[in-house]
Amino acid sequence: QVQLVESGGGLVQAGGSLKLSCAASGSIFRLNDMGWYRQAPGKQRELVASMTRGSSTNYADSVKGRFTISRDNAKNTVYLQMNSLKPEDTAVYYCNEDQLRGGVRRDYWGQGTQVTVST
């Protein structure tokens, strides 16, 4: 079955950087669209960045110019490089796999990794 395992979260000071990784298994990774979402306490889960199987990217306005999503199909891994972090970036970050096979779309989620940005 599909498994998504995030890593790389932690505590960082404002202005610092972190790089999240999401290792995927159980599907043909190169055929999937991948994304990073986040959820802060009391708020809805929101899209941070996504990358299609064709490597087109999309970013939330709040992270444009600071965050970069990338993928390594040979390693079945998607990354999120986060620079110039702000306290408002504090959230649990989730990896998402969006499969489209034969007209059927399925979503899969990792367990999440906590990112905390201190002032």
mmCIF file of C-alpha atoms in Angstrom:
data_model
loop_
_atom_site.group_PDB
_atom_site.id
_atom_site.type_symbol
_atom_site.label_atom_id
_atom_site.label_comp_id
_atom_site.label_asym_id
_atom_site.label_seq_id
_atom_site.Cartn_x
_atom_site.Cartn_y
_atom_site.Cartn_z
ATOM 1 C CA GLN A 1 0.000 0.000 0.000
ATOM 2 C CA VAL A 2 0.983 3.634 -0.340
ATOM 3 C CA GLN A 3 3.192 5.026 2.399
ATOM 4 C CA LEU A 4 4.452 8.578 2.754
ATOM 5 C CA VAL A 5 7.045 9.279 5.429
ATOM 6 C CA GLU A 6 7.987 12.874 6.170
ATOM 7 C CA SER A 7 11.147 13.989 7.903
ATOM 8 C CA GLY A 8 13.157 17.133 8.486
ATOM 9 C CA GLY A 9 10.866 19.137 10.711
ATOM 10 C CA GLY A 10 12.031 20.810 13.880
ATOM 11 C CA LEU A 11 12.542 24.036 15.767
ATOM 12 C CA VAL A 12 14.268 26.924 14.010
ATOM 13 C CA GLN A 13 14.667 30.620 14.638
ATOM 14 C CA ALA A 14 12.987 33.163 12.419
ATOM 15 C CA GLY A 15 15.052 33.735 9.302
ATOM 16 C CA GLY A 16 16.416 30.214 9.361
ATOM 17 C CA SER A 17 15.969 27.311 6.975
ATOM 18 C CA LEU A 18 14.706 23.763 7.022
ATOM 19 C CA LYS A 19 14.419 21.098 4.360
ATOM 20 C CA LEU A 20 11.569 18.612 4.546
ATOM 21 C CA SER A 21 11.675 15.249 2.814
ATOM 22 C CA CYS A 22 8.886 12.845 1.972
ATOM 23 C CA ALA A 23 9.794 9.299 0.999
ATOM 24 C CA ALA A 24 7.042 7.550 -0.943
ATOM 25 C CA SER A 25 6.470 3.871 -1.536
ATOM 26 C CA GLY A 26 3.740 1.608 -2.840
ATOM 27 C CA SER A 27 2.999 3.399 -6.111
ATOM 28 C CA ILE A 28 4.654 4.512 -9.337
ATOM 29 C CA PHE A 29 6.039 7.735 -7.937
ATOM 30 C CA ARG A 30 6.937 9.374 -11.250
ATOM 31 C CA LEU A 31 3.293 9.230 -12.352
ATOM 32 C CA ASN A 32 1.989 11.108 -9.311
ATOM 33 C CA ASP A 33 1.465 14.748 -8.541
ATOM 34 C CA MET A 34 2.995 15.569 -5.166
ATOM 35 C CA GLY A 35 2.368 18.337 -2.713
ATOM 36 C CA TRP A 36 3.071 19.812 0.694
ATOM 37 C CA TYR A 37 0.288 21.090 2.902
ATOM 38 C CA ARG A 38 0.324 22.562 6.382
ATOM 39 C CA GLN A 39 -2.063 22.966 9.244
ATOM 40 C CA ALA A 40 -1.583 25.409 12.077
ATOM 41 C CA PRO A 41 -3.529 25.087 15.352
ATOM 42 C CA GLY A 42 -7.105 26.222 14.902
ATOM 43 C CA LYS A 43 -6.735 26.632 11.155
ATOM 44 C CA GLN A 44 -7.667 24.600 8.112
ATOM 45 C CA ARG A 45 -5.129 22.590 6.213
ATOM 46 C CA GLU A 46 -3.750 24.634 3.337
ATOM 47 C CA LEU A 47 -1.674 23.988 0.253
ATOM 48 C CA VAL A 48 1.924 25.157 0.556
ATOM 49 C CA ALA A 49 3.428 23.891 -2.696
ATOM 50 C CA SER A 50 2.780 21.271 -5.324
ATOM 51 C CA MET A 51 4.591 19.706 -8.230
ATOM 52 C CA THR A 52 2.979 17.764 -11.045
ATOM 53 C CA ARG A 53 4.485 14.652 -12.553
ATOM 54 C CA GLY A 54 5.626 16.953 -15.341
ATOM 55 C CA SER A 55 7.428 19.141 -12.777
ATOM 56 C CA SER A 56 5.110 22.128 -12.998
ATOM 57 C CA THR A 57 4.973 23.905 -9.653
ATOM 58 C CA ASN A 58 2.446 25.909 -7.712
ATOM 59 C CA TYR A 59 3.003 27.858 -4.495
ATOM 60 C CA ALA A 60 0.866 29.584 -1.933
ATOM 61 C CA ASP A 61 1.344 33.336 -2.139
ATOM 62 C CA SER A 62 2.603 33.386 1.433
ATOM 63 C CA VAL A 63 5.628 31.226 0.603
ATOM 64 C CA LYS A 64 6.529 32.341 -2.918
ATOM 65 C CA GLY A 65 10.179 33.282 -3.154
ATOM 66 C CA ARG A 66 10.995 31.544 0.142
ATOM 67 C CA PHE A 67 10.026 27.886 -0.349
ATOM 68 C CA THR A 68 11.024 25.530 -3.150
ATOM 69 C CA ILE A 69 9.472 22.162 -3.928
ATOM 70 C CA SER A 70 11.478 19.560 -5.803
ATOM 71 C CA ARG A 71 11.361 15.853 -6.490
ATOM 72 C CA ASP A 72 13.767 13.038 -7.197
ATOM 73 C CA ASN A 73 11.946 10.305 -9.084
ATOM 74 C CA ALA A 74 14.928 7.965 -8.752
ATOM 75 C CA LYS A 75 14.610 8.175 -4.958
ATOM 76 C CA ASN A 76 10.786 8.361 -4.839
ATOM 77 C CA THR A 77 11.182 11.485 -2.730
ATOM 78 C CA VAL A 78 9.744 14.975 -2.732
ATOM 79 C CA TYR A 79 11.389 17.852 -0.887
ATOM 80 C CA LEU A 80 10.424 21.233 0.468
ATOM 81 C CA GLN A 81 13.260 23.681 0.984
ATOM 82 C CA MET A 82 12.089 26.406 3.344
ATOM 83 C CA ASN A 83 14.158 29.570 3.662
ATOM 84 C CA SER A 84 13.601 32.856 5.492
ATOM 85 C CA LEU A 85 11.199 31.125 7.837
ATOM 86 C CA LYS A 86 8.698 33.214 9.771
ATOM 87 C CA PRO A 87 6.784 32.449 12.971
ATOM 88 C CA GLU A 88 3.601 32.248 10.881
ATOM 89 C CA ASP A 89 5.103 29.250 9.061
ATOM 90 C CA THR A 90 4.716 27.246 12.272
ATOM 91 C CA ALA A 91 2.473 24.261 11.520
ATOM 92 C CA VAL A 92 2.362 20.543 10.967
ATOM 93 C CA TYR A 93 3.493 19.915 7.398
ATOM 94 C CA TYR A 94 1.957 17.034 5.461
ATOM 95 C CA CYS A 95 3.088 15.325 2.306
ATOM 96 C CA ASN A 96 0.378 14.544 -0.231
ATOM 97 C CA GLU A 97 0.326 12.124 -3.133
ATOM 98 C CA ASP A 98 -2.306 12.678 -5.785
ATOM 99 C CA GLN A 99 -2.807 9.669 -8.021
ATOM 100 C CA LEU A 100 -4.829 9.658 -11.216
ATOM 101 C CA ARG A 101 -5.200 6.222 -12.727
ATOM 102 C CA GLY A 102 -7.788 5.303 -15.323
ATOM 103 C CA GLY A 103 -9.842 8.389 -14.526
ATOM 104 C CA VAL A 104 -9.915 7.627 -10.794
ATOM 105 C CA ARG A 105 -8.231 10.090 -8.440
ATOM 106 C CA ARG A 106 -6.918 9.030 -5.046
ATOM 107 C CA ASP A 107 -5.264 11.110 -2.336
ATOM 108 C CA TYR A 108 -2.760 9.844 0.191
ATOM 109 C CA TRP A 109 -1.249 11.618 3.191
ATOM 110 C CA GLY A 110 1.780 11.267 5.385
ATOM 111 C CA GLN A 111 1.648 11.464 9.150
ATOM 112 C CA GLY A 112 2.973 15.012 9.252
ATOM 113 C CA THR A 113 6.076 16.667 10.629
ATOM 114 C CA GLN A 114 6.089 19.611 13.017
ATOM 115 C CA VAL A 115 7.802 22.843 12.026
ATOM 116 C CA THR A 116 8.138 25.472 14.728
ATOM 117 C CA VAL A 117 9.619 28.885 14.005
ATOM 118 C CA SER A 118 10.563 30.954 17.038
ATOM 119 C CA THR A 119 10.964 34.705 17.211
#
